[in-house]
Coordinates of C-alpha atoms in Angstrom, one line a residue:
Chain A
X637 CA 36.1 -32.3 -21.9
X638 CA 37.3 -35.2 -19.7
X639 CA 39.7 -34.1 -16.9
X640 CA 41.2 -36.8 -14.7
X641 CA 42.9 -36.0 -11.3
X642 CA 45.7 -38.5 -10.8
X643 CA 48.5 -39.2 -8.4
X644 CA 49.2 -42.7 -7.2
X645 CA 50.0 -41.3 -3.8
X646 CA 47.0 -41.0 -1.5
X647 CA 46.3 -37.7 0.3
X648 CA 47.8 -35.5 -2.4
X649 CA 44.7 -33.4 -2.7
X650 CA 43.0 -35.1 -5.7
X651 CA 39.4 -35.1 -4.2
X652 CA 39.7 -31.7 -2.8
X653 CA 41.0 -30.2 -6.0
X654 CA 38.4 -32.0 -8.1
X655 CA 35.6 -30.8 -5.8
X656 CA 36.8 -27.2 -5.7
X657 CA 37.2 -26.9 -9.5
X658 CA 34.0 -28.8 -10.4
X659 CA 31.7 -27.0 -8.0
X660 CA 33.1 -23.6 -9.0
X661 CA 32.4 -24.4 -12.6
X662 CA 29.0 -25.7 -11.9
X663 CA 28.2 -22.5 -9.8
X664 CA 28.7 -20.6 -13.0
X665 CA 26.3 -22.7 -15.0
X666 CA 28.6 -25.3 -16.5
X667 CA 27.3 -28.8 -17.0
X668 CA 29.6 -30.9 -14.7
X669 CA 29.8 -34.5 -13.8
X670 CA 32.3 -36.1 -11.4
X671 CA 33.1 -39.8 -11.7
X672 CA 34.3 -40.8 -8.2
X673 CA 36.7 -43.6 -8.9
X674 CA 38.3 -43.5 -5.5
X675 CA 37.3 -46.7 -3.5
X676 CA 36.7 -44.4 -0.4
X677 CA 34.1 -42.5 -2.4
X678 CA 34.7 -39.1 -0.8
X679 CA 32.8 -37.1 -3.4
X680 CA 30.0 -39.6 -3.8
X681 CA 29.6 -39.4 -0.1
X682 CA 29.7 -35.6 -0.3
X683 CA 26.8 -35.7 -2.9
X684 CA 24.6 -38.4 -1.5
X685 CA 24.9 -37.7 2.2
X686 CA 25.0 -33.9 2.1
X687 CA 22.6 -31.0 1.7
X688 CA 24.4 -29.1 -1.0
X689 CA 22.2 -27.7 -3.8
X690 CA 25.1 -27.9 -6.3
X691 CA 24.0 -29.1 -9.8
X692 CA 27.1 -31.3 -10.1
X693 CA 26.2 -34.9 -11.1
X694 CA 28.3 -37.4 -9.1
X695 CA 28.6 -41.1 -10.1
X696 CA 30.2 -43.6 -7.7
X697 CA 30.7 -47.3 -7.5
X698 CA 32.8 -47.5 -10.6
X699 CA 34.7 -50.6 -11.6
X700 CA 37.7 -51.1 -13.9
X701 CA 35.7 -52.8 -16.6
X702 CA 33.0 -50.1 -16.7
X703 CA 35.0 -46.9 -16.4
X704 CA 35.7 -46.3 -20.1
X705 CA 32.1 -46.7 -21.3
X706 CA 31.0 -44.5 -18.3
X707 CA 33.4 -41.7 -19.3
X708 CA 32.3 -41.9 -22.9
X709 CA 28.6 -41.7 -22.0
X710 CA 29.0 -38.8 -19.6
X711 CA 31.4 -36.9 -21.9
X712 CA 28.7 -36.9 -24.5
X713 CA 26.2 -35.1 -22.3
X714 CA 28.3 -32.9 -20.0
X715 CA 30.7 -30.0 -20.8
X716 CA 33.1 -31.2 -18.1
X717 CA 33.6 -34.7 -16.8
X718 CA 36.0 -35.0 -13.9
X719 CA 37.4 -38.4 -12.9
X720 CA 38.7 -38.4 -9.3
X721 CA 41.1 -41.4 -9.3
X722 CA 42.2 -43.6 -6.5
X723 CA 45.6 -43.0 -4.8
X724 CA 47.2 -46.2 -6.2
X725 CA 48.8 -47.3 -9.5
X726 CA 45.9 -49.3 -10.8
X727 CA 44.4 -50.2 -14.2
X728 CA 41.5 -47.9 -13.3
X729 CA 43.9 -45.0 -13.2
X730 CA 45.8 -45.9 -16.5
X731 CA 42.5 -46.5 -18.4
X732 CA 41.0 -43.2 -17.2
X733 CA 44.2 -41.3 -18.2
X734 CA 43.9 -42.9 -21.7
X735 CA 40.4 -41.5 -22.1
X736 CA 41.2 -38.0 -20.7
X737 CA 41.6 -34.8 -22.6
X738 CA 43.6 -33.3 -19.7
X739 CA 45.2 -34.7 -16.5
X740 CA 45.7 -32.7 -13.3
X741 CA 48.4 -34.2 -11.1
X742 CA 48.1 -32.7 -7.6
X743 CA 51.3 -32.7 -5.5
X744 CA 52.1 -31.8 -2.0
X745 CA 55.6 -30.7 -1.0
X746 CA 56.8 -34.2 0.0
X747 CA 59.3 -36.5 -1.6
X748 CA 56.8 -39.4 -1.8
X749 CA 54.2 -37.2 -3.5
X750 CA 56.7 -36.0 -6.1
X751 CA 58.0 -39.6 -6.8
X752 CA 54.5 -40.8 -7.3
X753 CA 53.6 -37.8 -9.4
X754 CA 56.5 -38.7 -11.7
X755 CA 54.9 -42.1 -12.1
X756 CA 51.6 -40.5 -13.1
X757 CA 53.4 -38.2 -15.6
X758 CA 55.2 -41.2 -17.1
X759 CA 51.9 -43.0 -17.5
X760 CA 50.3 -40.0 -19.2
X761 CA 53.2 -40.1 -21.7
X762 CA 52.8 -43.8 -22.2
X763 CA 49.1 -43.5 -22.9
X764 CA 49.8 -40.6 -25.2
X765 CA 52.2 -42.7 -27.3
X766 CA 49.7 -45.5 -27.5
X767 CA 47.0 -43.0 -28.6
X768 CA 49.3 -41.6 -31.3
X769 CA 49.5 -45.0 -33.0
X770 CA 45.9 -44.5 -34.2
X771 CA 45.9 -40.7 -34.0
X772 CA 49.3 -39.0 -34.6
X773 CA 47.9 -35.7 -33.4
X774 CA 46.5 -37.1 -30.2
X775 CA 47.7 -35.5 -27.0
X776 CA 47.0 -36.0 -23.3
X777 CA 48.2 -32.7 -21.8
X778 CA 48.8 -32.5 -18.0
X779 CA 49.7 -30.0 -15.4
X780 CA 51.1 -30.6 -11.9
X781 CA 49.0 -28.7 -9.3
X782 CA 50.8 -27.8 -6.1
X783 CA 48.3 -28.3 -3.2
X784 CA 48.2 -27.4 0.4
X785 CA 50.7 -24.7 -0.2
X786 CA 51.1 -21.8 2.3
X787 CA 48.6 -19.0 1.8
X788 CA 50.0 -16.0 0.0
X789 CA 52.3 -14.1 2.4
X790 CA 52.8 -17.0 4.8
X791 CA 56.3 -18.5 5.2
X792 CA 57.3 -21.1 2.6
X793 CA 58.9 -24.3 4.0
X794 CA 62.3 -25.6 2.8
X795 CA 60.7 -28.7 1.3
X796 CA 58.3 -26.5 -0.7
X797 CA 61.1 -24.4 -2.1
X798 CA 63.1 -27.6 -2.9
X799 CA 60.1 -29.1 -4.7
X800 CA 59.6 -25.9 -6.8
X801 CA 63.3 -25.8 -7.7
X802 CA 63.1 -29.5 -8.9
X803 CA 60.0 -28.8 -10.9
X804 CA 61.6 -25.9 -12.7
X805 CA 64.8 -27.9 -13.2
X806 CA 63.0 -30.9 -14.8
X807 CA 60.8 -28.7 -16.9
X808 CA 57.6 -30.2 -15.5
X809 CA 54.5 -28.4 -16.6
X810 CA 52.6 -26.9 -13.7
X811 CA 49.7 -24.6 -12.9
X812 CA 50.9 -21.2 -12.0
X813 CA 48.0 -21.1 -9.5
X814 CA 48.5 -23.3 -6.4
X815 CA 45.7 -24.6 -4.1
X816 CA 46.6 -23.1 -0.8
X817 CA 46.0 -24.8 2.6
X818 CA 42.6 -23.4 3.5
X819 CA 40.2 -24.4 6.3
X820 CA 37.3 -23.8 3.9
X821 CA 38.5 -26.6 1.6
X822 CA 38.5 -29.1 4.4
X823 CA 35.1 -27.9 5.7
X824 CA 33.5 -28.1 2.3
X825 CA 34.3 -31.9 2.2
X826 CA 33.4 -32.4 5.9
X827 CA 30.2 -30.5 5.8
X828 CA 29.4 -31.6 2.3
X829 CA 28.8 -28.1 0.9
X830 CA 30.2 -25.9 -1.8
X831 CA 32.4 -22.9 -1.1
X832 CA 29.4 -20.6 -1.8
X833 CA 27.3 -22.5 0.8
X834 CA 29.8 -22.2 3.6
X835 CA 29.1 -19.6 6.3
X836 CA 31.8 -20.1 8.9
X837 CA 35.0 -21.6 7.5
X838 CA 38.0 -19.3 8.0
X839 CA 38.8 -16.9 5.2
X840 CA 36.1 -18.1 2.7
X841 CA 36.6 -15.2 0.4
X842 CA 40.3 -16.0 0.0
X843 CA 39.4 -19.7 -0.7
X844 CA 36.9 -18.6 -3.3
X845 CA 39.4 -16.3 -5.0
X846 CA 42.0 -19.1 -5.1
X847 CA 39.4 -21.4 -6.6
X848 CA 38.4 -18.9 -9.3
X849 CA 42.0 -18.3 -10.2
X850 CA 42.6 -22.0 -10.6
X851 CA 39.5 -22.5 -12.7
X852 CA 40.3 -19.6 -15.0
X853 CA 43.8 -20.9 -15.5
X854 CA 42.4 -24.4 -16.3
X855 CA 39.9 -22.9 -18.7
X856 CA 42.6 -21.0 -20.5
X857 CA 44.7 -24.1 -20.9
X858 CA 42.0 -26.5 -22.0
X859 CA 40.3 -24.1 -24.4
X860 CA 43.7 -23.2 -26.0
X861 CA 44.4 -26.9 -26.4
X862 CA 41.1 -27.2 -28.3
X863 CA 41.9 -24.4 -30.7
X864 CA 45.3 -25.9 -31.4
X865 CA 43.7 -29.2 -32.2
X866 CA 41.2 -27.6 -34.5
X867 CA 43.9 -25.7 -36.3
X868 CA 46.1 -28.8 -36.8
Chain B
X222 CA 47.2 -9.2 3.0
X223 CA 44.4 -6.7 3.0
X224 CA 42.1 -9.3 1.5
X225 CA 42.5 -11.6 4.5
X226 CA 40.7 -8.9 6.6
X227 CA 38.0 -8.1 4.0
X228 CA 39.5 -4.7 3.3
X229 CA 40.8 -5.3 -0.3
X230 CA 40.0 -2.5 -2.7
X231 CA 40.1 -4.7 -5.9
X232 CA 37.0 -6.6 -7.1
X233 CA 37.1 -10.3 -6.5
X234 CA 38.1 -12.3 -9.6
X235 CA 35.3 -13.8 -11.7
X236 CA 35.1 -17.1 -13.5
X237 CA 35.6 -16.7 -17.2
X238 CA 32.1 -17.7 -18.3
X239 CA 32.9 -17.0 -21.9
X240 CA 35.5 -19.8 -21.8
X241 CA 33.0 -22.1 -20.1
X242 CA 30.5 -21.7 -22.9
X243 CA 33.2 -22.5 -25.5
X244 CA 33.6 -26.1 -24.0
X245 CA 31.2 -28.5 -25.6
X246 CA 30.3 -32.1 -24.8
X247 CA 32.4 -34.6 -26.8
X248 CA 31.1 -35.5 -30.2
X249 CA 33.7 -38.1 -31.1
X250 CA 34.5 -41.4 -29.3
X251 CA 37.9 -42.5 -28.1
X252 CA 37.0 -46.1 -28.5
X253 CA 39.7 -46.6 -31.1
X254 CA 42.3 -46.7 -28.3
X255 CA 43.8 -50.1 -28.0
X256 CA 42.9 -50.8 -24.4
X257 CA 44.7 -54.2 -24.3
X258 CA 47.9 -52.5 -25.4
X259 CA 47.2 -49.7 -22.9
X260 CA 46.8 -52.2 -20.1
X261 CA 50.0 -54.0 -21.1
X262 CA 52.1 -50.8 -21.0
X263 CA 50.4 -49.7 -17.8
X264 CA 51.2 -53.1 -16.2
X265 CA 54.9 -52.7 -17.2
X266 CA 54.9 -49.3 -15.4
X267 CA 53.4 -50.8 -12.2
X268 CA 49.7 -50.0 -12.8
X269 CA 48.0 -53.3 -12.0
X270 CA 44.4 -54.4 -11.4
X271 CA 43.2 -53.8 -7.8
X272 CA 40.0 -55.7 -8.3
X273 CA 39.6 -59.3 -7.1
X274 CA 39.4 -61.7 -10.0
X275 CA 36.7 -64.4 -10.1
X276 CA 37.7 -67.2 -7.8
X277 CA 38.3 -70.5 -9.5
X278 CA 36.6 -73.2 -7.5
X279 CA 38.7 -76.2 -8.3
X280 CA 39.2 -78.8 -5.5
X281 CA 42.7 -80.0 -5.0
X282 CA 41.5 -83.6 -5.2
X283 CA 39.3 -84.9 -8.0
X284 CA 37.8 -87.6 -5.9
X285 CA 35.4 -86.9 -3.0
X286 CA 36.9 -87.4 0.4
X287 CA 35.4 -90.0 2.6
X288 CA 33.6 -88.8 5.7
X289 CA 35.2 -89.4 9.0
X290 CA 33.1 -91.6 11.2
X291 CA 33.1 -91.8 14.9
X292 CA 35.6 -94.2 16.3
X293 CA 34.3 -97.8 16.8
X294 CA 36.1 -100.9 17.7
X295 CA 37.0 -102.7 14.5
X296 CA 37.1 -106.4 14.0
X297 CA 38.7 -108.3 11.0
X298 CA 36.4 -110.2 8.7
X299 CA 38.0 -112.7 6.4
X300 CA 36.1 -115.0 4.2
X301 CA 36.4 -117.0 1.0
X302 CA 33.7 -116.3 -1.6
X303 CA 33.0 -117.5 -5.1
X304 CA 35.0 -115.5 -7.7
X305 CA 31.9 -114.1 -9.3
X306 CA 30.8 -112.7 -5.9
X307 CA 34.2 -111.3 -5.3
X308 CA 34.1 -109.5 -8.7
X309 CA 30.6 -108.2 -8.2
X310 CA 31.5 -107.0 -4.7
X311 CA 34.7 -105.4 -5.9
X312 CA 32.9 -103.6 -8.8
X313 CA 30.2 -102.5 -6.4
X314 CA 32.8 -100.8 -4.1
X315 CA 34.8 -99.3 -7.0
X316 CA 31.7 -97.8 -8.7
X317 CA 30.8 -96.0 -5.5
X318 CA 34.3 -95.2 -4.5
X319 CA 33.8 -97.1 -1.2
X320 CA 36.2 -99.0 0.8
X321 CA 35.3 -102.7 1.3
X322 CA 34.1 -102.2 4.9
X323 CA 32.0 -99.2 3.7
X324 CA 30.7 -101.2 0.7
X325 CA 29.6 -104.0 3.0
X326 CA 27.9 -101.6 5.4
X327 CA 26.0 -100.0 2.5
X328 CA 24.8 -103.4 1.3
X329 CA 23.5 -104.2 4.7
X330 CA 21.8 -100.8 5.1
X331 CA 20.2 -101.1 1.7
X332 CA 19.1 -104.6 2.5
X333 CA 17.4 -103.4 5.8
X334 CA 15.8 -100.5 4.0
X335 CA 14.4 -102.9 1.4
X336 CA 13.0 -105.2 4.0
X337 CA 11.3 -102.3 5.8
X338 CA 9.7 -101.2 2.5
X339 CA 8.6 -104.8 1.7
X340 CA 7.0 -105.0 5.2
X341 CA 5.1 -101.8 4.5
X342 CA 3.8 -103.1 1.2

């Protein structure tokens, strides 16, 4: 299962979302690989310069020409391959989308994020159309993931409400679960640890619950997609 | 917000491990995708290569540039020579892409070098 995290806008929460989901899956015994295709290499740095005991395999230093063969090779040996893509509209991004089974498009409540997310959705649809020339049943499903949202119970900003209204109006597919703004998510990247390994990072339990909810929703989506394909 | 204070009564949600085990590594390749077509469509949508292409090292001038030499007072030299000598000298300069003054200097330098070698022998 190849899952890319894409939004041509930088700072939308791609690396954080990827790391939260991937390490949560790995902590439950899943075989997980992250291909860090972001030139800043935040997840490769997390793995190589940190002390985390997580079993997640992280591969960095990826080039446009090598990304497809790398995805293919890792997808053949891991249950989950996450591709953390760069925050630009590059060929690396479009090629990774073409080879993905599912695309997560993280979005913050800002006009720039939403415009760039629309670009990513358009590209997913373009790649899907190309795929369907050789495989009419081929699909590249996606979901928009709202990130850095207020924690449950906290006041919701006007821009957040406006974004949510626009998403509903445009029938954009989204995760029901949002990734809330949590200190723990920042600290896990800064201290290069997993949520389970954090000891002092705000409300860690709430951050873990949010991660589990998101992972379960992702699992429900991707496994139901698999059964539909098999039935087709 | 009871959970924020560690007072929640419900159990924490658990990852659906049964769903994890139903996901298997890929057994089929996606190499049938037309990547050239994919890149073309991506380019039209604003997705372009961000990697530097190999630099093409082509000099703007095909001929080598002459070295600049330190300034020295220059004196005209005009002479009448046999036509054959004129042709040989002109060909000598052309073959080496030298100006006539540079060609004359090279002949003198080579001649001096030859003399030194002959003395050593």
